[in-house]
Amino acid sequence: MTQEKMRFRSTLLGSGALLMAIAAASPAVAQTTPPPPTEETSYDDNAIVVTAQKREQNINDVGVTVQAISGSMIEDRQINSLADLANAVPGLSYTNSGSNTPVYTLRGVGFYETTLAAYPAVSVYLDEAPLAFPVLTNNLAYDLERVEVLKGPQGTLFGNNATGGAINYIAAKPTDSFEAGGSISYGRFDTIQGEAYVSGPLSDKIGVRLSGKAIHSGDWQKGYTNDATTGKTETYAARLLVDINPTETLRVQLNVNGWVDKSDPQAVQYILYRPNIPGVPTAVENYPKAPERPRAADFTESINPSSNNKFWQAVGRIDLDIFDNVTLTSLTSYVHYNQDMPYDGDGVTLQDFDVAEFTGKVRTFSQELRLANSGSSDFRWVIGGNYSRDKGDDYYILTYPDSTVAAALGITRSGYQSQQTIKNYAGFANGEIDFGQITAKAGIRYTKSERSATSCFFSLAGQPHGVIFTGISDLLRAQNGLPPSGMTFDSDQCLTIDVTGINGAAPTYLPGEFAGTLNEDNISFKAGLDWKPNRDTLLYANATKGYKAGSFPSSAAATTAQLTGVKQESLLSYELGVKATLLDGSLQANAAAFYYDYKNKQLRSKLLDPVFGVLDALVNIPTSDVKGFEVELNAQPTDGLNVYANLVYVDSKIKEFQGFSGAGVFDDFSGAPFPYSPKYSVGAGFNYEFPVSSSMAAFVGADLTHRSSTTAIIGNAPGYEIGDYTLLDLRAGVKSQDDRWQFSIWGKNVGNEYYWTNVASYYDTVARYAGRPATYGATLSFKYR
């Protein structure tokens, strides 16, 4: 037996002993029949209901690791952004990027690729309707019933591209009687935030809910070499839900939602000079580094960093009961997104790498049909199929007159565009059968994915790209035994040089448009056992395999080496878990241990380009793994007091990979951890509510979040470290006993911790994305019903 297998067995045995110890701590384990509930309360009165298995279940009956954040928690903790959500979910990391594409990493599994048409490793859904690309997932956190975060591969029910897990936003639904409510907040940086909803029946068969949210704030970032400011927020979002129940067996749900984001893109902090072409002097080399203050950030004012991004989605769901306890479900979704967002990529007032124009669009369509038994029989099953068509286009104009590339080659501006279309076809089946206290689970999904991509790097008027690329082409042809092409390439045509061959053909070393295809298929599966010795305890064991589809990057590439696609990755997961309700229901203890066996993990690395030096590239990591565990405790020691604590430990490791570091050095990265994968994620907090009169109550609360250090690149090159950080949020307020109104004061990152979530490099600079400084404010909310 190899040492790796011995360590794996020891990890599972030790984790299994821990899980069994938690289960054994439940006093109900020794009872064959649980005590009946009292007349005042029942066992399920405070149960959290989730749809992790695409049907409603008590969260403690679901044999997977799932975190549920209620709508009231979202309001109390002021969860308004993706960064706020990540801080509330142990093991979830959020990373910003220059192209406005958020990156999620869950238990060390993520995919850092900022192309608009790049599928994630953590899928996101709104009421089970997919938001195929991460850029579509902004501005969702309002008027929610809850958010569910499923950890581990979710390929059988949620499809391709959920190797890390799935995030499902559940919108608050139309009510049986008239209700209305809203909130208004004012905070630091002149932030004004308003939310409102109105809900109720139009008739005995039609219910409607309309909600919206708007945020305005002033600039929160300011230059450290000048008086320029940036960072304003201006977003608007709205959602209309219509539930139609024409008969007892037919239910129709319509969801039309959208948002407009006119906020400033975040300015980065310049921290390191790393020339793309060494030995070429530039003014950037002597530019002062950003101080370690969260608000300090320089940028090029002339490109007017701003955004005008628009999104809307239409979702239709039909549920038809065709037999006793058998329901046919149709789920249709269409998404329309446009992006317009120039930004500064280098963190200096000079133009080393600025994106003067960045426009893009996304169009997605998906259709799912499934058949499931909807009753509570001993055998529960679902079978269905899915089709989706996703299309994403990018268009960039880049300016870099102060870069080493400009100094060495005389080129100062260029552009590129790309188009990608992906079609997915899938069929799936999932079943659960009870044998007394044991439930056996199995699922399978077949997916076929067809992706095509075209990309064009082009010059602009007055630029000598044509002459330069003609010379480079002839030089590469001569080095590879080919005669000169005898051609002269114009600056306004596609100039990416073919050095890899396209679709199996031999390299031509001629400039032109890149075109590539990826046709892949796979079979995801899940098998597991749940053991529920009593209503207070659940132990589960799962083996799951999931896939993430292959991908093409979108990049201003001088050669096709930077545009070569990566093939699909696979992740085989083994997980043991326990959920135990202890101390007469006053303590909920959950724990899980997991091991991920990774093949062909997709990561962003570096390459040496013959024109522009060190550039980004997508690569496949042949073999890697992740080991870890997590523990979550939620307690209610006295009336009104709720306390929680959680710990997630993740040990990610690359087993086999050789490539280029951030400094452009070729190296062996075996044993290196994954980027954006902190080893420890810790959370703790409390909320205490107590009466102050017969009609009014007061409350106080706190939330502490800690993330250990990680890296933004393979091998952790100097400057790419992401340091550990600890954030403290506080809140206090008063409310009516009937929940009709509430007033609170709150603070986030009250210790004003300086931290950052990402490090990126463009041409000659390495720059950080700093977290927000201390923010604080007051909120007044009300409800009418």
Coordinates of N, CA, C and O in Angstrom, one line a residue, residues 42 93 108 163 195 373 392 400 410 506 556-557 644 666 724 759 770:
S42 N -43.5 21.6 18.0 CA -43.2 20.3 17.4 C -41.8 20.3 16.9 O -41.1 21.3 16.8
S93 N -14.8 31.2 -0.9 CA -14.0 32.3 -1.1 C -14.5 33.1 -2.4 O -15.0 32.4 -3.3
G108 N -11.7 24.8 -1.7 CA -10.5 24.8 -2.6 C -10.7 24.6 -4.0 O -9.7 24.6 -4.8
T163 N -18.2 21.1 -10.0 CA -17.3 20.3 -9.3 C -17.0 20.8 -7.9 O -16.7 20.0 -7.0
E195 N -34.8 49.1 -0.2 CA -35.4 47.9 -0.7 C -36.9 48.0 -0.4 O -37.3 48.6 0.6
N373 N -41.5 11.6 -8.6 CA -42.6 11.3 -7.6 C -42.5 12.3 -6.5 O -41.4 12.5 -5.9
G392 N -21.2 33.9 -25.5 CA -20.5 35.1 -24.9 C -19.6 35.7 -25.9 O -18.8 35.0 -26.5
Y400 N -1.3 51.0 -23.8 CA -0.1 50.8 -23.0 C 1.1 51.6 -23.5 O 2.2 51.0 -23.6
G410 N 7.6 49.8 -30.0 CA 6.9 51.0 -30.6 C 5.4 50.9 -30.8 O 4.8 51.6 -31.5
A506 N -1.1 21.0 -38.6 CA 0.3 21.4 -38.3 C 0.3 22.9 -38.2 O -0.4 23.6 -38.9
A556 N -5.8 39.0 -25.6 CA -5.1 39.6 -26.7 C -3.8 38.9 -27.0 O -2.7 39.4 -26.6
A557 N -3.9 37.8 -27.6 CA -2.8 36.9 -27.8 C -2.0 37.1 -29.0 O -2.6 37.2 -30.1
Y644 N -23.1 30.6 17.2 CA -22.6 29.7 16.2 C -21.1 29.7 16.1 O -20.4 30.7 16.4
F666 N 10.6 28.8 -15.5 CA 10.0 27.4 -15.6 C 10.4 26.6 -14.4 O 11.5 26.7 -13.9
D724 N -3.4 36.4 5.4 CA -4.5 36.0 6.3 C -5.2 37.3 6.8 O -4.6 38.4 6.9
V759 N -4.7 39.1 -6.4 CA -3.5 39.8 -7.0 C -3.4 39.4 -8.4 O -3.6 38.3 -8.8
A770 N -7.9 45.3 -3.0 CA -8.1 45.4 -1.5 C -9.5 45.3 -1.1 O -10.5 45.6 -1.8

